[in-house]
Short mmCIF file of C-alpha atoms in Angstrom, two decimals:
data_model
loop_
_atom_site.label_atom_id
_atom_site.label_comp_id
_atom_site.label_asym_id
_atom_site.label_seq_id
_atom_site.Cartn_x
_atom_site.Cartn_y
_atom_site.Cartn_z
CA UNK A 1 0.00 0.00 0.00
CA UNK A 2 1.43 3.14 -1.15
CA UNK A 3 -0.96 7.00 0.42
CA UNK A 4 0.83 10.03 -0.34
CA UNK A 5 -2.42 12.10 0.08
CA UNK A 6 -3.27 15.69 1.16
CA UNK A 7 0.55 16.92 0.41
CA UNK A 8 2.43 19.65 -1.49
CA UNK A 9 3.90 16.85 -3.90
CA UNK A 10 4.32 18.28 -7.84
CA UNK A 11 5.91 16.32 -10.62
CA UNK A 12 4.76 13.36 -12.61
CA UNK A 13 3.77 9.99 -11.05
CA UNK A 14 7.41 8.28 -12.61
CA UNK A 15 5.64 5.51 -15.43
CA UNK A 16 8.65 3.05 -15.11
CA UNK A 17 8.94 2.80 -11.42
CA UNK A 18 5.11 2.62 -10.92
CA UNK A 19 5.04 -0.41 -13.52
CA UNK A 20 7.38 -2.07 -11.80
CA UNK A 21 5.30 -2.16 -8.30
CA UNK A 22 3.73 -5.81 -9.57
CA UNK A 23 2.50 -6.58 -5.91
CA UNK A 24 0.76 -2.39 -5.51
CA UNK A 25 -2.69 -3.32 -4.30
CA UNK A 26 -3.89 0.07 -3.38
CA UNK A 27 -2.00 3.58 -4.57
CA UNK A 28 -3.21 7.29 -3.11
CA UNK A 29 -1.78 10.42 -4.44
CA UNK A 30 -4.85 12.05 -4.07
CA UNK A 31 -4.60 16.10 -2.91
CA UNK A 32 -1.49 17.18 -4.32
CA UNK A 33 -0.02 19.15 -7.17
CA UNK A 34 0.70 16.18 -9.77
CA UNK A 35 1.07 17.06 -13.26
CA UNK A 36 1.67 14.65 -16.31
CA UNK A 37 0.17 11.41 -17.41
CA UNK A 38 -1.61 8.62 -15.68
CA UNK A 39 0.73 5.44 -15.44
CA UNK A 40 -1.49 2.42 -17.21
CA UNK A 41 -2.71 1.29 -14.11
CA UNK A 42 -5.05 -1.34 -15.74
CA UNK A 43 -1.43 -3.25 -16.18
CA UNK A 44 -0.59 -3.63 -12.43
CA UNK A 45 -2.17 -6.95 -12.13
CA UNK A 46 -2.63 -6.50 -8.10
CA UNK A 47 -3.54 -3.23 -8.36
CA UNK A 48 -7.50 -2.46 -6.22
CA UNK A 49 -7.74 1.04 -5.47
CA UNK A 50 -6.19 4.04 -7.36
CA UNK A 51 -6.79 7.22 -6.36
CA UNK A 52 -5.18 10.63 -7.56
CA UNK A 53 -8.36 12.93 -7.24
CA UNK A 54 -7.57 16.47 -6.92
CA UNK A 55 -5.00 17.21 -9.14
CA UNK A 56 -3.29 18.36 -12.67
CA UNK A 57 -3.09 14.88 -14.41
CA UNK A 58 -3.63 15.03 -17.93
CA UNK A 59 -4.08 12.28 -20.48
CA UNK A 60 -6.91 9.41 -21.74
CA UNK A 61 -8.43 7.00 -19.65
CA UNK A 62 -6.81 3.54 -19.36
CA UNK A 63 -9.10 0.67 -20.80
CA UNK A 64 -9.71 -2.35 -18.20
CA UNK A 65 -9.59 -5.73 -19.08
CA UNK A 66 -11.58 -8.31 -17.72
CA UNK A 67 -8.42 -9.87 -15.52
CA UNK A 68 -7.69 -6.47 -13.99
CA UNK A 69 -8.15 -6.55 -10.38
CA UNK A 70 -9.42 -2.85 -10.16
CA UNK A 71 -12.54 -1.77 -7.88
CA UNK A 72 -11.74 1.77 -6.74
CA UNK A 73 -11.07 3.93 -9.33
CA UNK A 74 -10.92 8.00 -8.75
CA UNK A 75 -9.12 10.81 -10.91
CA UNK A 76 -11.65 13.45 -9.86
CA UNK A 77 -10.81 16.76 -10.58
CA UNK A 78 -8.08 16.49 -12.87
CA UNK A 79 -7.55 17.48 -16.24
CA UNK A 80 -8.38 14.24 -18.12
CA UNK A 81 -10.00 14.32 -21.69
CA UNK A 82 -11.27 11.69 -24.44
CA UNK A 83 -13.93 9.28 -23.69
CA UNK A 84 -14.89 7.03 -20.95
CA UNK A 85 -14.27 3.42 -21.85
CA UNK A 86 -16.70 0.80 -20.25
CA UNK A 87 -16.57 -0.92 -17.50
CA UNK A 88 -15.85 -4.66 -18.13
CA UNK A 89 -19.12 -6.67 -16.22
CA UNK A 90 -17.05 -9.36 -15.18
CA UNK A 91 -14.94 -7.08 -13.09
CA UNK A 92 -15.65 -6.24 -9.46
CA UNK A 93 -16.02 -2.30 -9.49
CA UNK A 94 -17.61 -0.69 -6.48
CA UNK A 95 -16.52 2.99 -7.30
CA UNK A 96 -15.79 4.86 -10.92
CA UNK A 97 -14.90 8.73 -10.35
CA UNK A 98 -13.65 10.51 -13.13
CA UNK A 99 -15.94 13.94 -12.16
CA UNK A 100 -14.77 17.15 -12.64
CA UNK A 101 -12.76 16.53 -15.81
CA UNK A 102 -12.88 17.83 -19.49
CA UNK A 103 -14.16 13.94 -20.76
CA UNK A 104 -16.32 14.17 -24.11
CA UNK A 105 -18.88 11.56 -26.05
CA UNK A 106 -21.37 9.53 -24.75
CA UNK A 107 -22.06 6.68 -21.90
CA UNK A 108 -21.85 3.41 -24.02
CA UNK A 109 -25.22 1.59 -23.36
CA UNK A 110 -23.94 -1.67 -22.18
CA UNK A 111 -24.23 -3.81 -18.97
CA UNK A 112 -22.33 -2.38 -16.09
CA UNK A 113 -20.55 -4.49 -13.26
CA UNK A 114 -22.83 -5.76 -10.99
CA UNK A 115 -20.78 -5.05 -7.93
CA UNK A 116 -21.00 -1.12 -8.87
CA UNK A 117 -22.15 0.78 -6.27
CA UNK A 118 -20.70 4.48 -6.84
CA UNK A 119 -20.67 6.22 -10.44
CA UNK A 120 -19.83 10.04 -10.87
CA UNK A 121 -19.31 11.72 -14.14
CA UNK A 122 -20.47 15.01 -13.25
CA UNK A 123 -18.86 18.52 -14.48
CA UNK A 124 -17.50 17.21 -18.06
CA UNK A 125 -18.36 17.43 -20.85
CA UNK A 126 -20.59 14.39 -22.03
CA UNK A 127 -23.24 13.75 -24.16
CA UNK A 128 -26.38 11.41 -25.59
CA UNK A 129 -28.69 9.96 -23.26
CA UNK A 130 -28.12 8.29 -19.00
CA UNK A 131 -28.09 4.68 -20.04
CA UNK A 132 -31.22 2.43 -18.83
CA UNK A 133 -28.76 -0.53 -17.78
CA UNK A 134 -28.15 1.53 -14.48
CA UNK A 135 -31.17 0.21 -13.69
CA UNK A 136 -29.66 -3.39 -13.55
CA UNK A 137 -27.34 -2.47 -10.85
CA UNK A 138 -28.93 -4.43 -7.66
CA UNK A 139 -26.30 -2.31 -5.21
CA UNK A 140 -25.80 1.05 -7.00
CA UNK A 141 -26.26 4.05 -4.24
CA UNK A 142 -24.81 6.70 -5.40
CA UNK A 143 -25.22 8.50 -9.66
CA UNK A 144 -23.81 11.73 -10.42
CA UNK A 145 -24.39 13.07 -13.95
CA UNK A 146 -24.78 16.73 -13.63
CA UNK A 147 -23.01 19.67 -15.44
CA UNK A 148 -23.24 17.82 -18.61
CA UNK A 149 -25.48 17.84 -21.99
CA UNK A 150 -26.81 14.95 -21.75
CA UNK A 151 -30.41 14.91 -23.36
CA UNK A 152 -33.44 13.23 -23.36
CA UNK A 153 -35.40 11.43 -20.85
CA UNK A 154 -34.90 11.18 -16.79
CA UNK A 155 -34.32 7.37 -16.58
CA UNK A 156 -37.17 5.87 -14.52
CA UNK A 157 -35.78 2.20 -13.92
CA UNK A 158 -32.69 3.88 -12.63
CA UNK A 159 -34.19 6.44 -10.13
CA UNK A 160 -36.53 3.81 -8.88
CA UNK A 161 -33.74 1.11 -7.17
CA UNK A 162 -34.59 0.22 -3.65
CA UNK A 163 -30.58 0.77 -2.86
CA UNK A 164 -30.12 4.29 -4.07
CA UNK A 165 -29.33 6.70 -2.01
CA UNK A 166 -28.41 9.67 -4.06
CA UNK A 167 -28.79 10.92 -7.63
CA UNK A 168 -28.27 14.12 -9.43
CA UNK A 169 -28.88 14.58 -12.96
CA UNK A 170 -28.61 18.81 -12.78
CA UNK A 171 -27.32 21.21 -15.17
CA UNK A 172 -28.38 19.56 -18.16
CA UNK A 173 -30.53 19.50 -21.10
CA UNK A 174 -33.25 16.85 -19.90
CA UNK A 175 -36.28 17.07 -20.92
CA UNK A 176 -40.30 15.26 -20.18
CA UNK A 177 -41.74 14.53 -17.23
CA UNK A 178 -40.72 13.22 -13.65
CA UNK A 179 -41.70 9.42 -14.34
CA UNK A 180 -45.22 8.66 -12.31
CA UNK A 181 -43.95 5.35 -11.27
CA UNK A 182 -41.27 7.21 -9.55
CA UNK A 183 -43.31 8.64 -6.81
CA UNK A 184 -46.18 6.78 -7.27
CA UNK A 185 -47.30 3.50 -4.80
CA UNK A 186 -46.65 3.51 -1.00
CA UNK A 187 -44.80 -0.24 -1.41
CA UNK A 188 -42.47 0.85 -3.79
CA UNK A 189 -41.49 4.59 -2.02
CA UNK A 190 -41.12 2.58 1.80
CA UNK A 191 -38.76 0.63 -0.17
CA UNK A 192 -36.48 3.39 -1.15
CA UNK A 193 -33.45 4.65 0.26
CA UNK A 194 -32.85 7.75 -1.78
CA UNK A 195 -31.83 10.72 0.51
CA UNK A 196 -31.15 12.92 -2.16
CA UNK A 197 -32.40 13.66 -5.79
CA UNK A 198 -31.50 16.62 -8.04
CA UNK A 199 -32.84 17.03 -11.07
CA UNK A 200 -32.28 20.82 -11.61
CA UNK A 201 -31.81 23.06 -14.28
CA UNK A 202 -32.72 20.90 -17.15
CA UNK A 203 -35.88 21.65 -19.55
CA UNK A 204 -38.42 19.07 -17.41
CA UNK A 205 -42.00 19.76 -17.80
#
């Protein structure tokens, strides 16, 4: 285990020393003054959590296999750009934070890991529509979308799973209705957990 967190550290993470680390199992720069490129952390074969949140790292997005051991993954608040690559479902994610980034395109509609509980793309700049296979997720609690342009509808069969806790789908360009089945029967809203729900500034009618 490697935390370096909450210092005054600048520089690049050094690529050729980090590959070498082939028993890392969790790595925190997180809070610091890192600039440069993201090692290819989907090559540490050990490697569980990876966190550099809060700081100047540039580059793409590394693409996870389906042997990587990864199930933390957070580069909030960085400088990161292209697209976000999916999430392999035979991996064991729990969290997936890239908010707060300059990321682009669209949310592929495919199945997501089971195990996911935390997703966060908000404040970049996406587009298209929130996927419907959220909705699949038996554990997801927490969805963060806003400050995007995503269009389209709010989706219902996400917003309605008994285990979420928090979702927030403002600053964007959604448009209808809040889905009736979403508020509607006493069963399904005693079964809910959600503490928090923000749907605003968005075209909603």
């Amino acid at each position: 285990h490697v935390d370096l967190s909450d210092n005054m550290l600048s520089g690049a993470i050094p690529q050729e020393e980090f590959m070498n680390l082939h028993n890392l199992r969790m790595f925190n720069v997180s809070v610091n003054s890192l600039s440069g490129g993201l090692p290819d952390v989907s090559k540490l074969p050990m490697l569980e959590v990876f966190s550099a949140s809060t700081n100047s790292l540039r580059g793409e997005l590394p693409h996870f296999e389906r042997d990587s051991n990864m199930r933390f993954f957070d580069v909030s608040k960085n400088l990161m750009h292209g697209t976000i690559p999916p999430l392999h479902v035979q991996m064991s994610w729990v969290l997936f934070d890239v908010s707060g980034n300059s990321l682009s395109g669209e949310l592929l509609p495919v199945e997501f890991p089971r195990t996911l509980r935390v997703f966060s793309v908000g404040n970049n700049n996406l587009n298209g529509s929130i996927p419907l296979t959220f909705g699949k997720l038996p554990y997801v609690e927490h969805l963060d979308f806003s400050s995007n342009k995503f269009t389209g509808m709010l989706p219902s069969t996400v917003m309605r799973k008994p285990s979420l806790r928090y979702f927030n789908a403002s600053r964007n360009t959604l448009e209808g209705e809040l889905p009736q089945s979403f508020y509607q029967g006493e069963k399904e809203r005693s079964a809910m957990k959600l503490s928090e729900l923000d749907v605003s500034h968005n075209r909603l009618t």
